[in-house]
XYZ file of N, CA, C and O in Angstrom:
268
model
N 107.249 107.518 82.151
C 106.201 107.584 83.161
C 105.818 106.183 83.637
O 105.531 105.987 84.832
N 105.838 105.209 82.747
C 105.477 103.829 83.161
C 106.477 103.330 84.168
O 106.161 102.718 85.174
N 107.739 103.659 83.935
C 108.793 103.213 84.904
C 108.600 103.833 86.279
O 108.787 103.183 87.291
N 108.215 105.080 86.341
C 108.012 105.745 87.645
C 106.831 105.089 88.371
O 106.890 104.852 89.582
N 105.787 104.763 87.605
C 104.631 104.064 88.233
C 105.070 102.709 88.831
O 104.711 102.353 89.930
N 105.791 101.986 88.041
C 106.265 100.652 88.510
C 107.188 100.771 89.709
O 107.146 99.969 90.616
N 108.023 101.801 89.740
C 108.900 102.020 90.847
C 108.082 102.369 92.148
O 108.409 101.922 93.220
N 107.052 103.149 91.987
C 106.192 103.489 93.130
C 105.514 102.245 93.696
O 105.488 102.052 94.901
N 104.991 101.398 92.798
C 104.385 100.162 93.209
C 105.410 99.286 93.929
O 105.137 98.740 95.006
N 106.575 99.101 93.321
C 107.614 98.252 93.904
C 107.970 98.790 95.275
O 108.111 97.974 96.206
N 108.189 100.056 95.404
C 108.658 100.641 96.693
C 107.549 100.535 97.809
O 107.883 100.266 98.964
N 106.311 100.739 97.404
C 105.262 100.607 98.408
C 105.106 99.169 98.859
O 104.883 98.921 100.044
N 105.257 98.230 97.942
C 105.162 96.820 98.383
C 106.381 96.423 99.227
O 106.253 95.647 100.140
N 107.512 96.978 98.874
C 108.729 96.737 99.664
C 108.562 97.269 101.082
O 108.897 96.598 102.061
N 107.973 98.480 101.191
C 107.730 99.071 102.483
C 106.712 98.234 103.271
O 106.890 98.029 104.491
N 105.710 97.713 102.592
C 104.743 96.865 103.258
C 105.440 95.620 103.822
O 105.156 95.199 104.962
N 106.246 94.973 103.038
C 106.965 93.797 103.533
C 107.893 94.143 104.742
O 107.896 93.439 105.750
N 108.556 95.272 104.666
C 109.483 95.682 105.757
C 108.681 95.952 107.036
O 109.042 95.505 108.131
N 107.558 96.670 106.924
C 106.738 96.980 108.062
C 106.165 95.741 108.706
O 106.139 95.559 109.916
N 105.733 94.793 107.818
C 105.201 93.534 108.390
C 106.292 92.748 109.105
O 106.003 92.189 110.171
N 107.479 92.715 108.588
C 108.602 92.056 109.281
C 108.944 92.752 110.557
O 109.212 92.152 111.626
N 108.895 94.078 110.556
C 109.179 94.915 111.726
C 108.191 94.642 112.839
O 108.580 94.605 114.005
N 106.942 94.374 112.463
C 105.918 94.075 113.461
C 106.293 92.859 114.331
O 105.886 92.780 115.459
N 107.047 91.972 113.769
C 107.475 90.803 114.571
C 108.479 91.187 115.632
O 108.618 90.431 116.631
N 109.118 92.318 115.523
C 110.111 92.774 116.512
C 109.714 93.981 117.329
O 110.162 94.163 118.379
N 108.850 94.801 116.758
C 108.413 96.078 117.386
C 106.937 96.150 117.392
O 106.200 95.420 116.688
N 106.411 97.080 118.219
C 104.996 97.324 118.238
C 104.598 98.286 117.069
O 104.960 99.444 117.058
N 103.941 97.713 116.063
C 103.558 98.460 114.893
C 101.997 98.381 114.819
O 101.456 97.305 114.825
N 101.385 99.514 114.667
C 99.951 99.558 114.586
C 99.414 98.915 113.309
O 99.980 99.047 112.238
N 98.329 98.159 113.468
C 97.695 97.567 112.332
C 97.200 98.601 111.291
O 97.054 98.270 110.140
N 96.913 99.750 111.848
C 96.467 100.848 110.889
C 97.553 101.188 109.919
O 97.259 101.410 108.726
N 98.779 101.167 110.388
C 99.912 101.481 109.453
C 100.049 100.388 108.388
O 100.173 100.723 107.186
N 99.945 99.161 108.785
C 100.020 98.063 107.819
C 98.868 98.111 106.818
O 99.061 97.964 105.604
N 97.661 98.372 107.306
C 96.499 98.510 106.440
C 96.682 99.659 105.478
O 96.362 99.538 104.274
N 97.153 100.816 105.954
C 97.332 101.959 105.127
C 98.354 101.712 103.982
O 98.035 102.008 102.827
N 99.453 101.163 104.309
C 100.483 100.933 103.280
C 99.967 99.860 102.243
O 100.311 99.904 101.099
N 99.193 98.869 102.774
C 98.588 97.881 101.869
C 97.649 98.539 100.897
O 97.687 98.243 99.705
N 96.801 99.414 101.400
C 95.829 100.097 100.517
C 96.558 101.016 99.590
O 96.157 101.208 98.424
N 97.633 101.646 100.025
C 98.411 102.489 99.132
C 99.023 101.718 97.985
O 98.930 102.126 96.839
N 99.575 100.574 98.272
C 100.168 99.758 97.191
C 99.052 99.252 96.230
O 99.242 99.237 95.029
N 97.902 98.907 96.761
C 96.752 98.461 95.927
C 96.345 99.695 95.021
O 96.081 99.469 93.841
N 96.238 100.850 95.611
C 95.790 102.038 94.871
C 96.800 102.312 93.720
O 96.418 102.588 92.583
N 98.093 102.274 94.023
C 99.073 102.536 93.013
C 99.033 101.547 91.880
O 99.221 101.866 90.687
N 98.800 100.283 92.214
C 98.680 99.222 91.185
C 97.477 99.527 90.314
O 97.632 99.475 89.035
N 96.318 99.834 90.840
C 95.124 100.087 90.059
C 95.309 101.396 89.227
O 94.927 101.433 88.084
N 95.925 102.405 89.869
C 96.193 103.647 89.102
C 97.105 103.374 87.907
O 96.835 103.921 86.808
N 98.121 102.600 88.073
C 99.013 102.227 86.926
C 98.266 101.548 85.837
O 98.472 101.856 84.662
N 97.390 100.617 86.233
C 96.583 99.904 85.207
C 95.686 100.863 84.448
O 95.538 100.799 83.244
N 95.056 101.783 85.195
C 94.147 102.732 84.566
C 94.863 103.666 83.630
O 94.433 103.900 82.486
N 96.057 104.186 84.070
C 96.820 105.109 83.259
C 97.325 104.364 81.997
O 97.367 104.954 80.914
N 97.712 103.166 82.120
C 98.176 102.382 80.959
C 97.010 102.241 79.956
O 97.246 102.383 78.756
N 95.839 101.976 80.456
C 94.669 101.870 79.568
C 94.334 103.233 78.937
O 94.045 103.313 77.732
N 94.278 104.284 79.762
C 93.924 105.653 79.242
C 94.899 106.137 78.186
O 94.502 106.801 77.254
N 96.170 105.814 78.326
C 97.179 106.250 77.379
C 97.592 105.181 76.382
O 98.581 105.346 75.683
N 96.814 104.118 76.316
C 97.041 103.070 75.380
C 98.436 102.512 75.419
O 99.111 102.372 74.390
N 98.954 102.282 76.596
C 100.268 101.725 76.830
C 100.202 100.250 77.093
O 99.383 99.829 77.889
N 100.929 99.485 76.353
C 100.912 98.045 76.522
C 101.499 97.678 77.926
O 102.552 98.179 78.328
N 100.755 96.861 78.642
C 101.239 96.429 79.953
C 102.244 95.289 79.790
O 102.099 94.451 78.902
N 103.199 95.258 80.670
C 104.143 94.166 80.734
C 103.573 93.140 81.665
O 103.364 93.392 82.828
N 103.318 91.959 81.176
C 102.734 90.906 82.015
C 103.840 90.312 82.889
O 104.921 90.130 82.458
N 103.447 90.070 84.167
C 104.349 89.453 85.091
C 104.247 87.969 85.026
O 103.153 87.391 85.009
N 105.366 87.275 84.876
C 105.355 85.823 84.822
C 106.205 85.318 85.974
O 107.363 85.685 86.118
N 105.567 84.504 86.784
C 106.234 83.947 88.005
C 107.374 83.040 87.538
O 107.219 82.276 86.592
N 108.491 83.107 88.289
C 109.600 82.190 87.982
C 109.222 80.813 88.642
O 108.674 80.794 89.714
N 109.583 79.805 87.921
C 109.320 78.465 88.411
C 110.381 78.098 89.420
O 111.577 78.312 89.207
N 109.943 77.524 90.573
C 110.883 77.054 91.570
C 111.542 75.747 91.076
O 110.909 74.938 90.471
N 112.796 75.570 91.366
C 113.492 74.381 90.942
C 113.340 73.275 91.942
O 113.152 73.468 93.113
């Protein structure tokens, strides 16, 4: 279940980046960008809540250092 939650978050953020890039080339409503942003935020918070509710250890994200 944790993997599916992480995949949903990853895919919604990927869609958000794609739509933002598309806006540079096409007419994309700001409502669409705001909606997908809120969706990815919601999925992130939901994953955190479910991890806490089911006592699942969260995997901490560690940024890669630039060379």
